[in-house]
Coordinates of C-alpha atoms and ligand atoms in Angstrom, one line a residue:
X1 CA -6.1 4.7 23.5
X2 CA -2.7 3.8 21.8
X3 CA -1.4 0.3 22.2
X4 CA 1.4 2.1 24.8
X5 CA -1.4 3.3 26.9
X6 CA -3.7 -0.1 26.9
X7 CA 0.0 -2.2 27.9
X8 CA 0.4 0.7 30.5
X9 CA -3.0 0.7 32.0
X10 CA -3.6 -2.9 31.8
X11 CA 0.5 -3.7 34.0
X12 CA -1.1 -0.9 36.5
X13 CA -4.5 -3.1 37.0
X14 CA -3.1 -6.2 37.6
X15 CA -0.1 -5.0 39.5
X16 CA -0.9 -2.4 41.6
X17 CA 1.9 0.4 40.2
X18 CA 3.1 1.3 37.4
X19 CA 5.5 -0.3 34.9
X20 CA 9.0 1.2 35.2
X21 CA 10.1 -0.1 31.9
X22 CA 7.9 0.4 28.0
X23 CA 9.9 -1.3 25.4
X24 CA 8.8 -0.9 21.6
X25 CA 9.8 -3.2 18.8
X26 CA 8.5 -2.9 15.4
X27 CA 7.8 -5.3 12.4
X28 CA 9.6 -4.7 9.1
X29 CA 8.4 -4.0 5.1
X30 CA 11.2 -5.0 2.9
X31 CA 11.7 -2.5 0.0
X32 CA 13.9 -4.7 -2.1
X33 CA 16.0 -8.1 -1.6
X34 CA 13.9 -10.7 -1.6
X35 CA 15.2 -14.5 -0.5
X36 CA 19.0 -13.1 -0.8
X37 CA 19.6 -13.1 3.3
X38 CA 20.2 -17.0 3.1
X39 CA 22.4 -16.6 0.5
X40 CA 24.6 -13.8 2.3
X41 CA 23.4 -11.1 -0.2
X42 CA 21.9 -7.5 0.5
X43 CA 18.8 -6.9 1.9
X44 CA 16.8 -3.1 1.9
X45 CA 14.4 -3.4 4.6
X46 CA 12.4 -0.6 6.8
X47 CA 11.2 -0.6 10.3
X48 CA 7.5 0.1 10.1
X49 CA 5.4 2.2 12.7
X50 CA 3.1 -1.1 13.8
X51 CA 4.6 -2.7 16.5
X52 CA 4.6 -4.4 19.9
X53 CA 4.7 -3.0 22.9
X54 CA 5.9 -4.9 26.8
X55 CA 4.8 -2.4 29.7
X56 CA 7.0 -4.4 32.7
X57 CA 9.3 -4.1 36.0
X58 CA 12.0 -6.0 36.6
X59 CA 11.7 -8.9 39.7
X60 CA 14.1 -9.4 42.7
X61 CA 14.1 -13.3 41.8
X62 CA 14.2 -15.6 38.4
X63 CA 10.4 -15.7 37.5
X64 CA 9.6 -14.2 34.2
X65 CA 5.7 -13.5 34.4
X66 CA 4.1 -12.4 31.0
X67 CA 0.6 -11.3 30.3
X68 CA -0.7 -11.4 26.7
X69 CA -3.3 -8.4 25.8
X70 CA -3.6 -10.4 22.5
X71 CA -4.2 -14.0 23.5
X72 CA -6.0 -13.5 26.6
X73 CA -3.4 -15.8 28.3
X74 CA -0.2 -15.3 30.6
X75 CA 2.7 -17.2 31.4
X76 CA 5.3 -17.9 34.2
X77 CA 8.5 -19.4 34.3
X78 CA 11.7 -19.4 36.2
X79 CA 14.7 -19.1 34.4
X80 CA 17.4 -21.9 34.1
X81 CA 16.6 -25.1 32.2
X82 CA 13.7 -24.0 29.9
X83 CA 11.5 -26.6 28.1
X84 CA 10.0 -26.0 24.8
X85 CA 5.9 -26.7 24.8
X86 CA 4.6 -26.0 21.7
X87 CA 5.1 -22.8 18.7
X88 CA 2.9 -20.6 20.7
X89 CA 3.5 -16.5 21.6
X90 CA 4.9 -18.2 24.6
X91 CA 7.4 -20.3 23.2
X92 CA 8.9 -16.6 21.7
X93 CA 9.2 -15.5 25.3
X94 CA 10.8 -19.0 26.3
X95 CA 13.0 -18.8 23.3
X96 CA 14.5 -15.5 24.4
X97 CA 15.6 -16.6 27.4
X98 CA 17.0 -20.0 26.4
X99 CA 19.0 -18.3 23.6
X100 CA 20.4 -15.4 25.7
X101 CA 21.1 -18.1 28.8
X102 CA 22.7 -20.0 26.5
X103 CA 24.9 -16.9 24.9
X104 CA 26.6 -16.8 28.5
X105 CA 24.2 -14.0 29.6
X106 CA 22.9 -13.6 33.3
X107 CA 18.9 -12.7 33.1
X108 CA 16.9 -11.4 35.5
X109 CA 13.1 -12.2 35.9
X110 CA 10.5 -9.2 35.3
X111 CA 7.0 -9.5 35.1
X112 CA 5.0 -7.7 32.6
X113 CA 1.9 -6.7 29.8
X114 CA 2.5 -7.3 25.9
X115 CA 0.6 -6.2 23.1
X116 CA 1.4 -5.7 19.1
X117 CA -0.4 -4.5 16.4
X118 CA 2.0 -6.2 13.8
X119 CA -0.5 -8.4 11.6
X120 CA 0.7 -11.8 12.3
X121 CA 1.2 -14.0 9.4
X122 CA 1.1 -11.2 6.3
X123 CA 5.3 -11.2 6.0
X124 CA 6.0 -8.2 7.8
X125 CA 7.4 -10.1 10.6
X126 CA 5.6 -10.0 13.7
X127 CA 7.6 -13.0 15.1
X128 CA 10.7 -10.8 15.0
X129 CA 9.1 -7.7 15.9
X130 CA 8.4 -10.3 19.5
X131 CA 11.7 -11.6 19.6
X132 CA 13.4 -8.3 20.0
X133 CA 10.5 -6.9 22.3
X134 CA 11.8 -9.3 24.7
X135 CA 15.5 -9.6 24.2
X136 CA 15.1 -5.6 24.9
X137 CA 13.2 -6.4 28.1
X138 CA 15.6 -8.6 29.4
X139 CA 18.5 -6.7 28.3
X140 CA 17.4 -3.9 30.1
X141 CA 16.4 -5.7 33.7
X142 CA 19.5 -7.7 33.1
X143 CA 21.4 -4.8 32.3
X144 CA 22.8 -6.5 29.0
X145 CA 24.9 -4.6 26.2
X146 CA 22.6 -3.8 23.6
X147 CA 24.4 -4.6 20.0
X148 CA 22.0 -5.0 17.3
X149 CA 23.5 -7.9 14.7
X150 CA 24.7 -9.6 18.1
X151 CA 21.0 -9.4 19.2
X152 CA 19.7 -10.3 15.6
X153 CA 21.8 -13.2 16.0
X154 CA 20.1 -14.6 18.7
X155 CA 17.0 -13.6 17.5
X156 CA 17.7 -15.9 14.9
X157 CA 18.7 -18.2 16.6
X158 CA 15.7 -18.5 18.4
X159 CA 13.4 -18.9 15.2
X160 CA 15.8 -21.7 14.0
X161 CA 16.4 -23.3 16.8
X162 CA 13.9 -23.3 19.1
X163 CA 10.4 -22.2 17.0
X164 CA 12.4 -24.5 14.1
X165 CA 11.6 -21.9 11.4
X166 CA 14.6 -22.2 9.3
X167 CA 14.8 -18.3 8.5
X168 CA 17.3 -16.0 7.1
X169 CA 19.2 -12.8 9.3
X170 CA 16.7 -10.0 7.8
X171 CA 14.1 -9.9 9.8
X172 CA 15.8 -9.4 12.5
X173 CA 18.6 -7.0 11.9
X174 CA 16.0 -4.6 10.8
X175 CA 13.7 -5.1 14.0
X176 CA 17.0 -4.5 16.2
X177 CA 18.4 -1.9 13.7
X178 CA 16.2 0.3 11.9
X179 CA 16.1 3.9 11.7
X180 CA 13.6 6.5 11.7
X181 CA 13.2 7.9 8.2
X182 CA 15.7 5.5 6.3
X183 CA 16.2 1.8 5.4
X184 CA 19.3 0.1 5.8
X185 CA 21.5 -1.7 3.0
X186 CA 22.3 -4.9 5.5
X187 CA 25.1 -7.3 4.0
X188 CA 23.6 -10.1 5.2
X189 CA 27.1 -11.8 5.3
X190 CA 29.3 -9.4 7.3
X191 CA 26.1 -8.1 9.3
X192 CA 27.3 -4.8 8.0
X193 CA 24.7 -1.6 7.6
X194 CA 24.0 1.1 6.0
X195 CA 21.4 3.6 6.8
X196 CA 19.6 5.0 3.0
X197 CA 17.1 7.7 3.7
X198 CA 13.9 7.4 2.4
X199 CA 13.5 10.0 0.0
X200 CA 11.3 12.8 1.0
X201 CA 8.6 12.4 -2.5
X202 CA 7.8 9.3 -1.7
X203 CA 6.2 7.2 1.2
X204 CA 6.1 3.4 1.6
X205 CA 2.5 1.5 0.8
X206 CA 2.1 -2.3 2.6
X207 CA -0.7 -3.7 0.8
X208 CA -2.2 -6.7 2.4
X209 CA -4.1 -9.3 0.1
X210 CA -5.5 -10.8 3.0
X211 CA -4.6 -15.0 1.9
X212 CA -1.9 -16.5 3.9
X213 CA -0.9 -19.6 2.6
X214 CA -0.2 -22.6 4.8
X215 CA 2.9 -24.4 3.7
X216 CA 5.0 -21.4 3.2
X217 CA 7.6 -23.3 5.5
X218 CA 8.3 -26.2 3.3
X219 CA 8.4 -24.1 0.1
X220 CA 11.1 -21.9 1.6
X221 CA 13.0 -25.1 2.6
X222 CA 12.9 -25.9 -0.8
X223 CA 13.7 -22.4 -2.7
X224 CA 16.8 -22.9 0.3
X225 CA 17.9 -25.7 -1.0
X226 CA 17.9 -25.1 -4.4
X227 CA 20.2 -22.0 -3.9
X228 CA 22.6 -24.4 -2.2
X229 CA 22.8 -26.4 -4.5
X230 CA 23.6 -23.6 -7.2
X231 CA 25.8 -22.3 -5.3
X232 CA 27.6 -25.8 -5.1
X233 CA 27.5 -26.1 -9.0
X234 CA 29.3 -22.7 -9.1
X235 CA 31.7 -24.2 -6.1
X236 CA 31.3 -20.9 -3.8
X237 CA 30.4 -20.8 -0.6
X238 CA 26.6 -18.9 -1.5
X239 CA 25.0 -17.5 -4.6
X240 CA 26.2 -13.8 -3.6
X241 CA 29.5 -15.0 -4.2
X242 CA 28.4 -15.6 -7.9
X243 CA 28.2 -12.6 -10.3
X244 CA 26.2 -12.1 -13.5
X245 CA 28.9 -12.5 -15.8
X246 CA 29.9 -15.3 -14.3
X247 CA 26.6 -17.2 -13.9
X248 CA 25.8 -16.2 -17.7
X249 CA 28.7 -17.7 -19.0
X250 CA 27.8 -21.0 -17.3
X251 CA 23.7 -21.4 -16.8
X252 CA 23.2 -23.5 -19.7
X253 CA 24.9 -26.2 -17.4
X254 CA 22.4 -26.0 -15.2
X255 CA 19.6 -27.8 -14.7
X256 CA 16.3 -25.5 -15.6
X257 CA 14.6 -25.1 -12.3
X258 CA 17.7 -24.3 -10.4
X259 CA 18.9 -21.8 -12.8
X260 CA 15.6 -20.0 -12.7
X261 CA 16.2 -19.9 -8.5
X262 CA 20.0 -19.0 -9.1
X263 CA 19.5 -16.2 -11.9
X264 CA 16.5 -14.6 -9.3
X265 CA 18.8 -14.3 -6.2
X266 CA 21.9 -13.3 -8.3
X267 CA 20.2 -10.6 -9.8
X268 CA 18.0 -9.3 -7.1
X269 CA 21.7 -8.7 -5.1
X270 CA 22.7 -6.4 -8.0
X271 CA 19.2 -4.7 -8.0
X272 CA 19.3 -3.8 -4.1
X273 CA 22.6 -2.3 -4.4
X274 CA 21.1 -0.3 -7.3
X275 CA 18.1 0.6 -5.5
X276 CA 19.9 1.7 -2.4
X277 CA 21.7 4.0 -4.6
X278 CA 18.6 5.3 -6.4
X279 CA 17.0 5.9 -3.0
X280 CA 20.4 7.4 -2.1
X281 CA 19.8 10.0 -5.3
X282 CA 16.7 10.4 -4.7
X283 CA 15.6 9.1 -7.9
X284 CA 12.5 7.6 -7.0
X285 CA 11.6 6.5 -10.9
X286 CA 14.3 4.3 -10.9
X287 CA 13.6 2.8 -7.5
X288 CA 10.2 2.1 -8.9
X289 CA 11.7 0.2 -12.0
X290 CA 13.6 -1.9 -9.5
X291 CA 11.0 -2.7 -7.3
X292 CA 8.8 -3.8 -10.3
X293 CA 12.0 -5.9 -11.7
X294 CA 12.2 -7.5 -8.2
X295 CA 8.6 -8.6 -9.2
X296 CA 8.6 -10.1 -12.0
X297 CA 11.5 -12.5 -11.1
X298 CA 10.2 -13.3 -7.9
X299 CA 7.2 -14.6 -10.1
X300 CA 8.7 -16.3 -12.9
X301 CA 12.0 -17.4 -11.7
X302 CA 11.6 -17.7 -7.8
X303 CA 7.9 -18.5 -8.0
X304 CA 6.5 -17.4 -4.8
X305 CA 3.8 -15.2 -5.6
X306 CA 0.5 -16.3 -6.0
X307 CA -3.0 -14.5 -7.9
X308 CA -4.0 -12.2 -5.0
X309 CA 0.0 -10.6 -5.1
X310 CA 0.1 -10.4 -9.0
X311 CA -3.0 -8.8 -8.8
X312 CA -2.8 -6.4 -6.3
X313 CA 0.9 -5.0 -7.2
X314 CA -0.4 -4.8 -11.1
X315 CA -3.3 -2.5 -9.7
X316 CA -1.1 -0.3 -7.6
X317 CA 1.4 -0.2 -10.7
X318 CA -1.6 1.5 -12.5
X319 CA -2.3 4.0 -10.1
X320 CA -1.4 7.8 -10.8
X321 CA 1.4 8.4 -8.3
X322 CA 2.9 4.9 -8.3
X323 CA 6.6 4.6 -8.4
X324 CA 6.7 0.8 -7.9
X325 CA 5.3 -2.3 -6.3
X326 CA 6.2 -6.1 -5.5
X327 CA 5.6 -8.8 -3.3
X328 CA 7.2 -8.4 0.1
X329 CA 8.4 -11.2 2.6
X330 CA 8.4 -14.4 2.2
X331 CA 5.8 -14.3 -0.5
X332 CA 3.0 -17.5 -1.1
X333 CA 0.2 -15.0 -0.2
X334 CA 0.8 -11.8 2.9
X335 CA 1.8 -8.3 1.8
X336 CA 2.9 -6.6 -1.6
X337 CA 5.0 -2.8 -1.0
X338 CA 4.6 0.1 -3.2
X339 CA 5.9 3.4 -3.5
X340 CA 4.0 6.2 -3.9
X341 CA 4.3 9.9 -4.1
X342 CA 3.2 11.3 -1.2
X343 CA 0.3 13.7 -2.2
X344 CA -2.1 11.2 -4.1
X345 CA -1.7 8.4 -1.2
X346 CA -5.1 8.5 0.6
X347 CA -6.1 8.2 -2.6
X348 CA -4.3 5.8 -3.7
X349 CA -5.4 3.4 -0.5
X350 CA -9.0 3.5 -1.3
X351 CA -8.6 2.9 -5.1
X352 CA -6.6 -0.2 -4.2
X353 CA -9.0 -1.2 -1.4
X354 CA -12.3 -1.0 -4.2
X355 CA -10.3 -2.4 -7.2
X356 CA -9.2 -5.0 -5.3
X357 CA -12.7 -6.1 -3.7
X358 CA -13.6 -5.8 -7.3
X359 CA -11.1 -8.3 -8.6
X360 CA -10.7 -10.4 -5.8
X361 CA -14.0 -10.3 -3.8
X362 CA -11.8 -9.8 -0.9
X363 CA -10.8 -6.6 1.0
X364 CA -6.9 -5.7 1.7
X365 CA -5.8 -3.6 4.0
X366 CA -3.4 -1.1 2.8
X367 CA -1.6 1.3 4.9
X368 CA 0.6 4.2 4.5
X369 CA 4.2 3.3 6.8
X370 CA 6.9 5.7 8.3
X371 CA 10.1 3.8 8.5
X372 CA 10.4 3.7 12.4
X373 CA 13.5 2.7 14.9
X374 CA 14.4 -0.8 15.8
X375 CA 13.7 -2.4 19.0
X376 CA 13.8 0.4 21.9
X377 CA 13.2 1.3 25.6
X378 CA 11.6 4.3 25.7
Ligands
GLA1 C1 11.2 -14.5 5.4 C2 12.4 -14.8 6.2 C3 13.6 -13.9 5.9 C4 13.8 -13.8 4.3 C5 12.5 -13.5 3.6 C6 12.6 -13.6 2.1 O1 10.7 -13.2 5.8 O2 12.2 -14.7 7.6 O3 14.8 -14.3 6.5 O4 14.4 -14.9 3.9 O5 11.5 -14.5 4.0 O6 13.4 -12.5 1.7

């Protein structure tokens, strides 16, 4: 049974018809532009084809009633003053409604059945891929306009200000945006998109080391901060506002460590507008080379991978096949990407799976993605 059909079934069990809305929202793989969104630079993310699913009918009165096929565990609220209770799946429900409440918007209650099969933790976004599930439920009970950066937005606004996970914009403008078959080039300072195609020879690998590292949250605060300040030295508003001549002609004046962070993000802008035209092209070698760049400077000079990344993405690189492959996300542990032609990819799964065992001891999980539409009713 797909995940549609077990939210279906189970909103028919427990109440008695069946759901007249299905909403779909997936999680996100990004390609290339790593740690730029919080310094308004370019990001080249996909939609991926694992995501979560609400089966639900809108209510005559203000009670939102949710049923969690993940957790085991529902929840019921009425609309209005909301009060936070924790960083639980239900504070991602409660969160939607407070921000869009709080945008102006009228909501309607609904009751309903959610389930996702976005891996929670790995980097690929889950909390987003919930955020717009249920902005999309209420929008459509509610009979809100449906604008995807202005839905981002709140999304975001949610994770900041109400889960307090100081994230960037990219997460969620690909979860509300994303189009079948392509990425998009998001300027992560005018909200601006571009849809790329993916190019036909290739397919898009998420390789899973399995470790998720606790304290990603006060690292990122810190790789934050340390943009801000470079982009202080250089007296612009963010680092995208700083190109490589400029920061070359100046970086000796800066201390070490926060050159390292400034010279990562102000290159990896200049690579994803490289590698959206490569993709654009169709030149998938070049991609690769981008990808593997993207790497090796989120390594040295942003330092947020760790062993179980390095090793899996310098195992993919030496797979027949393999165009590129870095750390995706966040990074401190979660998923790497790699592209890969198309014809050796089955194989190219299970020789990462039995390498990695070998090296590791532990086993990924690796999975061939289609780049799917954001957030939808369907
Ligand atoms: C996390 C954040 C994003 C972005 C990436 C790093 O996924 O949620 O906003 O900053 O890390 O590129």
């Amino acid at each position: 049974m797909t995940l549609r059909e077990q939210v279906e079934q189970d909103f028919r069990n427990r109440f008695g018809a069946a759901p007249t809305v299905v909403v779909r929202s997936p999680g996100r793989v990004n390609l290339i532009g790593e740690h730029t969104d919080y310094n308004d630079g370019f990001v080249l993310p996909i939609a991926i084809d694992r995501e979560v699913w609400i089966a639900l009918r809108p209510r005559d009165d203000r009670r939102v009633s949710v049923h969690s096929l993940d957790y085991g565990a529902s929840l019921t609220f009425e609309l209005g003053p909301i009060s936070r209770a924790g960083t639980d799946w239900a504070e991602y429900v409660k969160g939607v409604a407070w921000a869009l409440q709080e945008a102006g918007h009228t909501l309607q209650g609904w009751e309903g059945v959610m389930s996702g099969e976005v891996p929670r933790g790995a980097g690929l976004s889950s909390s987003a891929a919930v955020e717009l599930a249920v902005q999309r439920a209420f929008a459509t009970v509610s009979g809100l306009p449906w604008k995807p950066s202005e839905m981002a937005l709140l999304g975001q606004r949610v994770e900041n200000k109400w889960i307090g996970v100081n994230s960037g914009i990219m997460d969620q403008m690909i979860v509300a945006g994303g189009r079948q078959n392509h990425a998009l080039l998001i300027d992560c300072r005018s909200l601006e998109f571009q849809p790329v195609p993916v190019p036909a020879g290739a397919v898009v690998v998420v390789l899973d080391t399995g470790t998720r590292r606790g304290l990603v949250d006060s690292a990122y605060n810190e790789r934050r901060s340390q943009c801000e300040e470079a982009a202080r030295f250089f007296g612009v508003k963010a680092l995208r506002d700083v190109d490589a001549k400029t920061f070359s002609a100046r970086q000796n004046e800066l201390e070490p460590l926060v050159r390292r962070r400034a010279r990562h993000v102000i290159t990896e802008n200049d690579r994803t507008v490289l590698a959206a035209e490569a993709m654009r092209a169709g030149d998938l070698t070049r991609l690769g080379q981008l990808m593997d760049a993207s790497h090796a400077s989120l390594r040295d000079d942003f330092e947020v991978t760790n062993d179980a990344l390095n090793t899996i993405v310098t195992l993919a690189r030496a797979q027949p096949g393999c165009f590129g492959a870095r750390m995706t996300g966040a990074g401190f542990g979660g998923c790497a990407v790699a592209l890969v032609s198309p014809e050796p990819s089955e194989a190219f799964v299970q020789t990462i799976n039995e390498k990695y065992k070998q090296a590791t001891g532990n086993t990924p999980q690796c999975y061939v993605c289609q780049a799917a539409d954001g957030a939808s009713v369907v």
